Short mmCIF file of N, CA and C in Angstrom, two decimals:
data_model
loop_
_atom_site.label_atom_id
_atom_site.label_comp_id
_atom_site.label_asym_id
_atom_site.label_seq_id
_atom_site.Cartn_x
_atom_site.Cartn_y
_atom_site.Cartn_z
N SER A 18 19.26 -5.84 13.04
CA SER A 18 19.45 -4.13 14.00
C SER A 18 19.26 -4.28 15.32
N SER A 19 19.90 -3.66 16.47
CA SER A 19 20.14 -3.86 17.28
C SER A 19 19.71 -2.18 18.03
N GLY A 20 19.83 -2.21 19.53
CA GLY A 20 19.03 -1.06 20.08
C GLY A 20 17.22 -1.30 19.81
N CYS A 21 16.42 -0.08 20.65
CA CYS A 21 15.31 -0.31 20.72
C CYS A 21 14.98 0.15 19.47
N ALA A 22 13.57 0.27 19.25
CA ALA A 22 13.21 0.90 17.55
C ALA A 22 12.96 2.69 18.04
N TYR A 23 13.23 2.67 18.46
CA TYR A 23 13.38 4.95 19.05
C TYR A 23 14.71 4.74 18.24
N ASP A 24 15.51 4.27 18.35
CA ASP A 24 17.00 4.38 17.39
C ASP A 24 17.01 5.17 15.98
N SER A 25 15.08 4.67 15.40
CA SER A 25 15.09 4.01 13.55
C SER A 25 14.68 5.54 13.18
N THR A 26 14.56 6.39 13.61
CA THR A 26 14.61 8.04 13.04
C THR A 26 15.56 8.69 13.02
N MET A 27 15.06 8.92 11.00
CA MET A 27 16.62 8.88 10.30
C MET A 27 16.57 10.11 10.45
N THR A 28 17.63 10.81 9.75
CA THR A 28 17.69 12.11 9.86
C THR A 28 18.47 12.20 8.39
N LEU A 29 17.76 13.18 7.72
CA LEU A 29 17.92 13.31 6.60
C LEU A 29 18.65 13.73 5.55
N SER A 30 18.72 13.91 4.44
CA SER A 30 20.34 14.71 4.61
C SER A 30 19.34 15.69 3.84
N GLU A 31 20.26 17.03 3.54
CA GLU A 31 19.21 18.71 3.23
C GLU A 31 18.35 17.95 1.98
N GLU A 32 19.70 17.04 0.54
CA GLU A 32 18.13 17.19 -0.65
C GLU A 32 17.79 16.64 0.24
N ALA A 33 16.98 15.44 0.67
CA ALA A 33 16.35 14.58 1.32
C ALA A 33 15.30 15.28 2.03
N THR A 34 15.06 16.51 2.55
CA THR A 34 14.54 17.29 2.98
C THR A 34 13.83 17.40 1.82
N GLU A 35 15.11 19.01 1.21
CA GLU A 35 14.11 19.43 0.23
C GLU A 35 12.69 18.46 -0.49
N ARG A 36 13.57 17.71 -0.75
CA ARG A 36 11.99 16.76 -1.30
C ARG A 36 11.14 16.05 -1.29
N LEU A 37 11.33 16.20 0.86
CA LEU A 37 10.01 15.93 1.32
C LEU A 37 9.35 17.41 1.25
N ALA A 38 9.95 18.34 1.31
CA ALA A 38 8.98 18.97 0.92
C ALA A 38 8.03 19.12 0.08
N ASP A 39 8.72 18.63 -1.14
CA ASP A 39 8.07 18.78 -2.49
C ASP A 39 6.93 17.67 -2.56
N VAL A 40 7.05 17.02 -1.15
CA VAL A 40 6.16 16.29 -1.09
C VAL A 40 4.52 16.46 -0.44
N VAL A 41 5.34 17.40 0.47
CA VAL A 41 4.36 18.20 1.16
C VAL A 41 3.66 18.81 0.75
N GLU A 42 4.41 19.83 0.22
CA GLU A 42 3.94 21.62 -0.93
C GLU A 42 2.97 20.46 -2.38
N LEU A 43 3.37 19.25 -2.82
CA LEU A 43 2.63 18.91 -4.21
C LEU A 43 1.19 17.84 -3.60
N GLN A 44 1.34 17.04 -3.08
CA GLN A 44 0.50 16.35 -2.16
C GLN A 44 -1.05 16.92 -2.98
N PRO A 45 -1.75 16.07 -2.71
CA PRO A 45 -1.41 14.57 -3.41
C PRO A 45 -0.45 14.76 -5.08
N THR A 46 0.13 13.65 -4.67
CA THR A 46 0.82 13.73 -6.46
C THR A 46 0.80 12.50 -6.51
N LYS A 47 2.30 12.34 -7.96
CA LYS A 47 2.24 10.89 -8.50
C LYS A 47 3.78 11.39 -8.79
N ASN A 48 3.88 9.53 -9.17
CA ASN A 48 5.40 9.68 -9.79
C ASN A 48 5.78 10.85 -10.45
N SER A 49 5.15 10.95 -11.51
CA SER A 49 5.93 11.60 -12.90
C SER A 49 5.78 13.25 -12.08
N GLU A 50 4.69 13.69 -11.49
CA GLU A 50 5.24 15.21 -10.66
C GLU A 50 6.43 14.99 -10.37
N LEU A 51 6.71 14.37 -9.49
CA LEU A 51 8.30 14.38 -8.33
C LEU A 51 9.11 14.23 -9.30
N GLN A 52 8.80 13.39 -10.66
CA GLN A 52 10.59 13.05 -12.20
C GLN A 52 10.42 14.37 -12.37
N GLU A 53 9.79 15.17 -12.84
CA GLU A 53 9.71 16.20 -13.22
C GLU A 53 10.47 17.27 -12.24
N ARG A 54 9.38 17.61 -11.21
CA ARG A 54 10.09 18.33 -10.45
C ARG A 54 11.87 17.92 -9.63
N TRP A 55 12.25 16.39 -9.78
CA TRP A 55 13.07 16.37 -9.31
C TRP A 55 14.11 15.78 -10.27
N ASP A 56 13.89 16.48 -11.87
CA ASP A 56 14.93 16.01 -12.56
C ASP A 56 15.19 14.73 -12.89
N MET A 57 14.61 13.13 -12.51
CA MET A 57 15.27 12.19 -12.38
C MET A 57 14.59 12.28 -13.78
N GLU A 58 14.96 10.34 -14.20
CA GLU A 58 15.28 10.01 -15.66
C GLU A 58 13.26 9.38 -15.98
N GLY A 59 13.19 8.81 -14.35
CA GLY A 59 11.63 8.07 -14.88
C GLY A 59 11.05 7.69 -13.40
N GLY A 60 9.68 7.23 -13.27
CA GLY A 60 8.88 7.05 -12.30
C GLY A 60 9.39 6.04 -11.52
N SER A 61 9.66 5.24 -12.30
CA SER A 61 10.63 4.27 -10.87
C SER A 61 11.79 4.49 -9.95
N GLU A 62 12.80 5.44 -10.88
CA GLU A 62 13.44 6.32 -9.88
C GLU A 62 12.93 7.31 -8.96
N VAL A 63 12.51 7.38 -9.36
CA VAL A 63 11.16 8.54 -7.78
C VAL A 63 11.22 7.62 -6.94
N HIS A 64 10.69 6.08 -8.22
CA HIS A 64 9.81 4.81 -6.39
C HIS A 64 11.43 4.49 -5.35
N GLN A 65 11.98 4.48 -5.98
CA GLN A 65 13.60 3.87 -5.34
C GLN A 65 13.91 4.70 -4.37
N TYR A 66 13.86 6.23 -4.66
CA TYR A 66 14.43 7.45 -3.92
C TYR A 66 13.22 7.72 -2.59
N LEU A 67 11.88 7.12 -2.82
CA LEU A 67 11.04 7.97 -1.89
C LEU A 67 11.13 6.35 -0.49
N GLU A 68 11.37 4.90 -1.74
CA GLU A 68 11.28 4.16 -0.60
C GLU A 68 12.26 4.12 0.20
N ASN A 69 13.55 4.52 -0.78
CA ASN A 69 15.28 4.30 0.08
C ASN A 69 14.76 5.41 1.57
N GLU A 70 14.65 6.47 0.63
CA GLU A 70 15.43 7.92 1.39
C GLU A 70 14.08 8.00 2.11
N LEU A 71 12.41 8.58 2.01
CA LEU A 71 12.02 8.38 2.45
C LEU A 71 10.23 7.90 3.15
N GLY A 72 10.81 6.68 2.74
CA GLY A 72 10.08 5.85 3.49
C GLY A 72 9.12 6.07 4.22
N ASP A 73 9.45 6.55 6.06
CA ASP A 73 8.39 6.71 6.95
C ASP A 73 7.80 8.52 6.67
N TYR A 74 8.13 8.59 5.33
CA TYR A 74 7.63 10.37 5.80
C TYR A 74 6.30 10.17 4.67
N TYR A 75 6.13 8.84 3.98
CA TYR A 75 5.73 9.16 2.71
C TYR A 75 3.64 7.86 2.65
N PHE A 76 3.01 7.96 2.17
CA PHE A 76 1.98 6.40 1.97
C PHE A 76 1.79 7.05 0.89
N ARG A 77 0.68 5.98 -0.25
CA ARG A 77 0.01 5.89 -1.15
C ARG A 77 -1.50 6.02 -0.61
N ASP A 78 -2.14 6.81 -1.14
CA ASP A 78 -3.71 7.21 -0.55
C ASP A 78 -4.50 6.47 -1.53
N ASP A 79 -5.83 5.86 -1.13
CA ASP A 79 -6.55 4.88 -2.09
C ASP A 79 -6.46 5.18 -3.70
N ASN A 80 -5.77 5.94 -3.74
CA ASN A 80 -6.17 6.62 -5.35
C ASN A 80 -4.77 5.91 -5.61
N SER A 81 -3.76 5.65 -4.93
CA SER A 81 -2.25 5.64 -5.67
C SER A 81 -1.80 7.32 -5.62
N LEU A 82 -2.15 7.76 -5.01
CA LEU A 82 -1.71 9.41 -5.11
C LEU A 82 -0.53 9.47 -3.82
N ILE A 83 0.81 9.78 -4.01
CA ILE A 83 1.53 9.96 -3.46
C ILE A 83 1.03 11.12 -2.19
N ARG A 84 1.69 11.09 -0.98
CA ARG A 84 1.11 11.57 0.37
C ARG A 84 1.74 11.52 1.21
N ALA A 85 1.88 13.05 2.30
CA ALA A 85 2.92 12.90 3.22
C ALA A 85 2.68 12.84 4.41
N THR A 86 2.85 12.21 4.83
CA THR A 86 2.50 11.57 6.52
C THR A 86 2.77 13.16 7.46
N ALA A 87 1.84 13.05 8.91
CA ALA A 87 1.38 14.45 9.87
C ALA A 87 3.12 14.11 9.86
N GLU A 88 4.01 13.45 10.59
CA GLU A 88 5.56 13.85 11.00
C GLU A 88 5.87 14.53 9.78
N ALA A 89 5.93 14.03 8.25
CA ALA A 89 6.61 14.54 7.57
C ALA A 89 5.81 16.51 7.56
N ASN A 90 5.09 16.24 7.41
CA ASN A 90 4.62 18.19 7.04
C ASN A 90 4.83 18.47 8.41
N ASP A 91 5.05 18.05 9.82
CA ASP A 91 6.24 19.07 11.33
C ASP A 91 7.83 19.08 10.60
N LEU A 92 8.32 18.44 9.70
CA LEU A 92 9.88 17.91 9.93
C LEU A 92 9.19 19.08 8.71
N VAL A 93 9.06 19.71 7.69
CA VAL A 93 9.71 20.43 6.71
C VAL A 93 9.09 21.85 6.94
N ASP A 94 9.52 22.88 6.23
CA ASP A 94 9.14 23.94 6.99
C ASP A 94 8.10 25.13 5.31
N VAL A 95 6.94 23.98 5.23
CA VAL A 95 6.74 24.50 4.27
C VAL A 95 5.48 24.23 4.20
N GLU A 96 4.04 25.10 3.40
CA GLU A 96 2.36 24.54 3.69
C GLU A 96 2.34 23.66 2.58
N PRO A 97 1.68 22.90 2.96
CA PRO A 97 1.08 21.83 2.65
C PRO A 97 0.53 22.11 1.70
N GLY A 98 0.09 21.93 0.52
CA GLY A 98 0.09 22.06 -0.98
C GLY A 98 -1.57 22.16 -0.93
N ILE A 99 -2.57 21.75 0.46
CA ILE A 99 -3.29 21.68 0.23
C ILE A 99 -4.21 21.53 1.69
N GLU A 100 -5.23 22.36 1.71
CA GLU A 100 -5.40 22.60 3.37
C GLU A 100 -7.19 22.77 3.16
N SER A 101 -7.98 21.60 3.80
CA SER A 101 -9.15 22.10 3.32
C SER A 101 -9.94 22.36 5.31
N ASP A 102 -10.99 22.74 4.25
CA ASP A 102 -11.88 23.97 5.44
C ASP A 102 -13.05 22.03 6.04
N PRO A 103 -12.94 22.09 7.06
CA PRO A 103 -13.55 20.81 7.53
C PRO A 103 -15.37 20.89 7.17
N ASP A 104 -15.61 22.18 7.15
CA ASP A 104 -17.00 22.09 6.96
C ASP A 104 -17.38 21.62 5.17
N ALA A 105 -16.39 21.76 4.73
CA ALA A 105 -17.14 21.54 3.33
C ALA A 105 -16.71 20.22 2.95
N GLU A 106 -16.13 19.43 3.38
CA GLU A 106 -16.59 18.09 3.24
C GLU A 106 -15.36 17.62 2.26
N GLY A 107 -14.48 18.36 1.78
CA GLY A 107 -12.55 17.61 2.12
C GLY A 107 -12.92 18.12 0.40
N VAL A 108 -13.46 19.22 0.15
CA VAL A 108 -13.27 20.40 -0.53
C VAL A 108 -12.44 21.45 -0.05
N PRO A 109 -11.21 21.86 -1.26
CA PRO A 109 -10.29 22.32 -0.37
C PRO A 109 -10.31 23.84 0.01
N SER A 110 -10.17 24.83 0.86
CA SER A 110 -10.38 25.54 1.62
C SER A 110 -9.38 27.12 0.96
N LYS A 111 -7.40 26.42 0.38
CA LYS A 111 -6.58 27.00 0.19
C LYS A 111 -5.82 25.57 -0.33
N ILE A 112 -5.42 26.31 -1.95
CA ILE A 112 -3.99 25.40 -2.23
C ILE A 112 -2.68 26.23 -2.55
N ARG A 113 -1.89 25.66 -3.13
CA ARG A 113 -0.53 26.26 -3.03
C ARG A 113 -0.23 25.49 -4.08
N VAL A 114 0.24 26.32 -5.62
CA VAL A 114 0.38 25.95 -6.36
C VAL A 114 1.33 26.64 -7.81
N PRO A 115 2.02 26.05 -8.58
CA PRO A 115 2.55 26.58 -9.25
C PRO A 115 1.22 27.83 -10.19
N GLU A 116 2.82 28.52 -10.27
CA GLU A 116 1.72 29.72 -11.08
C GLU A 116 1.26 29.51 -12.33
N LEU A 117 1.19 28.67 -13.16
CA LEU A 117 0.31 28.39 -14.40
C LEU A 117 -0.77 27.54 -13.44
N GLN A 118 -0.92 26.37 -12.92
CA GLN A 118 -2.15 27.03 -12.25
C GLN A 118 -2.67 27.28 -10.81
N ARG A 119 -2.16 28.36 -11.01
CA ARG A 119 -2.71 29.59 -10.66
C ARG A 119 -3.64 30.20 -11.62
N GLN A 120 -3.10 31.21 -12.56
CA GLN A 120 -3.75 30.99 -13.81
C GLN A 120 -4.77 30.16 -14.38
N ILE A 121 -4.68 28.89 -13.81
CA ILE A 121 -5.82 27.85 -14.91
C ILE A 121 -6.93 28.05 -13.62
N VAL A 122 -6.96 28.05 -12.81
CA VAL A 122 -8.10 28.12 -11.91
C VAL A 122 -8.58 29.89 -12.31
N ALA A 123 -7.76 30.86 -11.80
CA ALA A 123 -8.94 32.21 -12.85
C ALA A 123 -9.23 32.32 -13.67
N VAL A 124 -9.60 30.95 -14.66
CA VAL A 124 -9.62 31.45 -15.87
C VAL A 124 -11.06 30.11 -16.30
N LEU A 125 -10.28 29.10 -15.33
CA LEU A 125 -11.26 28.07 -16.21
C LEU A 125 -13.07 28.33 -15.19
N ALA A 126 -14.03 27.28 -16.17
CA ALA A 126 -15.14 27.14 -16.07
C ALA A 126 -15.46 27.36 -14.71
N GLY A 127 -16.26 28.17 -13.92
CA GLY A 127 -16.84 27.47 -13.83
C GLY A 127 -17.93 26.04 -12.87
N PRO A 128 -18.24 26.07 -11.56
CA PRO A 128 -18.95 24.66 -11.02
C PRO A 128 -20.07 24.80 -12.04
N ASP A 129 -21.06 25.62 -11.87
CA ASP A 129 -22.13 25.75 -12.72
C ASP A 129 -22.05 26.73 -14.08
N ASP A 130 -20.56 26.42 -14.45
CA ASP A 130 -20.40 26.41 -16.11
C ASP A 130 -20.55 25.28 -17.08
N GLU A 131 -20.65 25.58 -18.20
CA GLU A 131 -20.24 24.53 -19.10
C GLU A 131 -18.79 24.38 -18.61
N SER A 132 -18.28 22.98 -19.13
CA SER A 132 -17.14 22.50 -18.94
C SER A 132 -16.06 22.44 -20.40
N GLU A 133 -14.34 22.98 -19.96
CA GLU A 133 -13.85 23.14 -21.39
C GLU A 133 -13.07 22.24 -21.60
N SER A 134 -12.20 22.20 -22.66
CA SER A 134 -11.52 21.69 -22.80
C SER A 134 -9.80 21.88 -23.20
N VAL A 135 -9.29 21.36 -22.87
CA VAL A 135 -7.76 21.55 -22.59
C VAL A 135 -7.21 23.19 -23.59
N VAL A 136 -7.33 22.76 -24.36
CA VAL A 136 -7.33 24.06 -25.96
C VAL A 136 -8.57 25.06 -25.11
N SER A 137 -9.35 24.93 -24.90
CA SER A 137 -10.13 25.91 -24.26
C SER A 137 -9.55 26.65 -24.00
N VAL A 138 -9.29 26.06 -22.13
CA VAL A 138 -8.33 26.80 -21.05
C VAL A 138 -6.61 27.14 -21.62
N LEU A 139 -6.41 26.87 -22.94
CA LEU A 139 -4.81 27.34 -23.19
C LEU A 139 -5.32 28.27 -24.01
N HIS A 140 -6.81 29.02 -24.71
CA HIS A 140 -6.72 29.99 -24.96
C HIS A 140 -7.22 31.03 -24.41
N SER A 141 -8.24 30.36 -23.16
CA SER A 141 -8.34 31.54 -22.25
C SER A 141 -7.34 32.17 -21.62
N LEU A 142 -6.17 31.05 -21.33
CA LEU A 142 -4.54 31.50 -20.98
C LEU A 142 -4.09 33.09 -21.68
N ARG A 143 -3.59 32.89 -22.72
CA ARG A 143 -3.38 33.07 -23.73
C ARG A 143 -3.48 34.67 -23.56
N ASP A 144 -5.51 34.44 -23.72
CA ASP A 144 -5.85 35.98 -23.99
C ASP A 144 -6.24 37.07 -22.15
N GLU A 145 -6.15 35.93 -21.56
CA GLU A 145 -5.95 36.57 -20.09
C GLU A 145 -4.52 37.11 -19.83
N PHE A 146 -3.75 35.87 -20.00
CA PHE A 146 -2.33 36.29 -18.82
C PHE A 146 -1.68 36.86 -20.11
N ASP A 147 -1.53 36.69 -21.31
CA ASP A 147 -0.27 37.03 -22.72
C ASP A 147 0.77 35.67 -22.32
N VAL A 148 -0.52 34.22 -22.08
CA VAL A 148 1.27 33.12 -21.54
C VAL A 148 0.90 32.38 -22.85
N ASP A 149 1.92 31.54 -23.69
CA ASP A 149 1.55 30.36 -24.43
C ASP A 149 2.28 29.04 -23.20
N PRO A 150 1.63 28.46 -23.01
CA PRO A 150 1.88 27.22 -22.66
C PRO A 150 1.72 25.75 -23.10
N ASP A 151 2.61 24.85 -23.26
CA ASP A 151 2.38 24.03 -23.90
C ASP A 151 1.18 23.20 -23.77
N SER A 152 0.14 22.76 -24.70
CA SER A 152 -1.25 22.08 -24.21
C SER A 152 -0.99 21.14 -23.30
N GLU A 153 0.15 20.18 -23.23
CA GLU A 153 0.58 19.07 -22.11
C GLU A 153 0.46 19.61 -21.04
N ASP A 154 1.28 20.15 -20.74
CA ASP A 154 1.48 21.56 -19.56
C ASP A 154 0.03 21.85 -18.76
N VAL A 155 -0.74 21.96 -19.69
CA VAL A 155 -2.07 22.59 -19.39
C VAL A 155 -2.65 21.79 -18.72
N ARG A 156 -3.06 20.65 -19.88
CA ARG A 156 -3.58 19.67 -19.47
C ARG A 156 -2.92 18.71 -18.07
N SER A 157 -1.94 18.67 -17.52
CA SER A 157 -1.32 18.24 -16.38
C SER A 157 -1.12 19.35 -15.41
N GLY A 158 -1.89 20.37 -15.91
CA GLY A 158 -1.84 21.42 -14.83
C GLY A 158 -3.21 20.89 -14.55
N LEU A 159 -4.63 20.88 -15.48
CA LEU A 159 -5.66 20.48 -15.03
C LEU A 159 -6.24 18.97 -14.70
N GLN A 160 -4.91 18.44 -14.50
CA GLN A 160 -4.84 16.76 -13.32
C GLN A 160 -4.82 16.98 -12.46
N SER A 161 -3.43 17.98 -12.33
CA SER A 161 -3.46 18.06 -10.70
C SER A 161 -3.95 18.84 -9.47
N LEU A 162 -4.95 20.09 -10.63
CA LEU A 162 -5.66 20.08 -9.78
C LEU A 162 -7.14 19.00 -9.15
N ARG A 163 -7.01 18.53 -10.65
CA ARG A 163 -8.19 17.61 -9.67
C ARG A 163 -7.58 16.76 -9.05
N ARG A 164 -6.62 16.20 -8.96
CA ARG A 164 -6.02 15.33 -7.79
C ARG A 164 -6.53 16.21 -6.69
N LYS A 165 -6.01 17.61 -6.62
CA LYS A 165 -6.45 18.50 -5.08
C LYS A 165 -7.51 18.60 -5.03
N GLY A 166 -8.47 17.88 -5.80
CA GLY A 166 -10.11 18.50 -5.17
C GLY A 166 -10.42 19.64 -5.91
N VAL A 167 -9.94 20.37 -6.53
CA VAL A 167 -10.66 21.46 -6.78
C VAL A 167 -11.54 21.67 -8.15
N VAL A 168 -10.84 20.85 -9.59
CA VAL A 168 -11.38 20.88 -10.39
C VAL A 168 -11.51 19.29 -10.16
N GLU A 169 -12.97 19.47 -11.30
CA GLU A 169 -13.42 18.49 -12.20
C GLU A 169 -13.37 18.01 -12.78
N VAL A 170 -13.74 16.33 -13.90
CA VAL A 170 -13.53 16.57 -15.66
C VAL A 170 -14.65 15.71 -15.73
N GLU A 171 -14.82 15.93 -16.63
CA GLU A 171 -16.68 15.58 -17.53
C GLU A 171 -15.98 14.88 -18.51
N TYR A 172 -16.15 13.86 -18.82
CA TYR A 172 -15.87 13.15 -20.37
C TYR A 172 -16.37 13.64 -21.78
N ARG A 173 -16.46 14.43 -22.27
CA ARG A 173 -17.57 14.10 -23.33
C ARG A 173 -16.76 13.14 -24.35
N THR A 174 -16.69 14.68 -25.65
CA THR A 174 -16.09 13.86 -26.72
C THR A 174 -14.62 13.61 -26.26
N VAL A 175 -14.23 14.84 -25.83
CA VAL A 175 -12.52 14.75 -25.23
C VAL A 175 -12.66 15.34 -23.73
N PRO A 176 -11.66 14.95 -22.67
CA PRO A 176 -12.48 15.37 -21.23
C PRO A 176 -12.26 16.15 -21.30
N THR A 177 -13.34 17.38 -20.10
CA THR A 177 -13.41 18.65 -20.16
C THR A 177 -13.70 19.21 -18.80
N PHE A 178 -12.62 20.13 -18.35
CA PHE A 178 -13.37 20.77 -16.88
C PHE A 178 -14.02 22.21 -16.50
N ARG A 179 -13.91 21.91 -15.74
CA ARG A 179 -14.61 23.26 -14.47
C ARG A 179 -14.27 22.77 -13.10
N LEU A 180 -14.01 24.37 -12.19
CA LEU A 180 -13.88 24.34 -11.25
C LEU A 180 -15.28 23.43 -10.23
N ALA A 181 -14.49 22.55 -9.54
CA ALA A 181 -15.25 22.23 -8.52
C ALA A 181 -15.83 23.11 -7.13
N VAL A 182 -15.07 23.82 -7.48
CA VAL A 182 -15.64 24.70 -5.92
C VAL A 182 -15.43 26.45 -6.69
N GLU A 183 -16.25 26.77 -6.24
CA GLU A 183 -16.00 28.45 -6.94
C GLU A 183 -15.57 29.23 -6.10
N ARG A 184 -14.96 30.17 -7.44
CA ARG A 184 -13.54 30.57 -7.28
C ARG A 184 -13.03 31.49 -5.94
N ASP A 185 -14.11 32.14 -5.42
CA ASP A 185 -14.15 32.73 -4.25
C ASP A 185 -14.19 32.72 -2.93
N GLU A 186 -14.34 30.75 -3.30
CA GLU A 186 -13.54 30.44 -1.46
C GLU A 186 -12.69 29.56 -1.79
N LEU A 187 -11.75 29.66 -2.70
CA LEU A 187 -10.57 28.92 -2.81
C LEU A 187 -9.53 29.88 -2.68
N GLU A 188 -8.76 30.18 -1.49
CA GLU A 188 -7.41 30.87 -2.01
C GLU A 188 -6.47 29.94 -2.17
N VAL A 189 -5.53 30.88 -3.13
CA VAL A 189 -4.85 29.88 -4.14
C VAL A 189 -3.51 30.87 -3.99
N SER A 190 -2.29 30.45 -3.26
CA SER A 190 -1.71 30.50 -3.73
C SER A 190 0.22 30.19 -4.69
N VAL A 191 0.85 31.05 -4.67
CA VAL A 191 2.06 30.42 -5.79
C VAL A 191 3.24 29.53 -4.98
N ALA A 192 2.76 28.63 -5.13
CA ALA A 192 4.68 28.01 -4.49
C ALA A 192 5.54 28.07 -5.46
N ASP A 193 6.41 28.43 -4.76
CA ASP A 193 8.23 29.35 -5.38
C ASP A 193 8.80 28.04 -6.43
#
């Protein structure tokens, strides 16, 4: 390669820019979540895409979750999926999530309540919002909220979940 190192700033294609926006919005995320969003065959296809197209704009954190670099955040015009209040020791004060996750936050047991199972959350969603999501989608939504730090899991006979933050201290908006 010739020329100075500064020539290496890639111009992203429209598709790559849109996908980078997904990474920014969904972070911290993982291959399977991006695979679903991008309608890809498997996690390895997601990995290849990240490496080949977005290599300069993402990294994996200590938990191997995919996060966007600060530069990526500046490149795309989307709200980051997570914003933290500096005083709250890492618990986010704002999250942008799909509609189902917004509904989960609305019905999930609070930090001082007994944690609940996926099935219990599913029943609450049906009662409260007259929706009938797949239990796998509810589980996946809870895990995504857990990665964002707003839900904690407690393993009893089955994994059970509750909010890690007071509902009124969290601003939840819906990502399109």
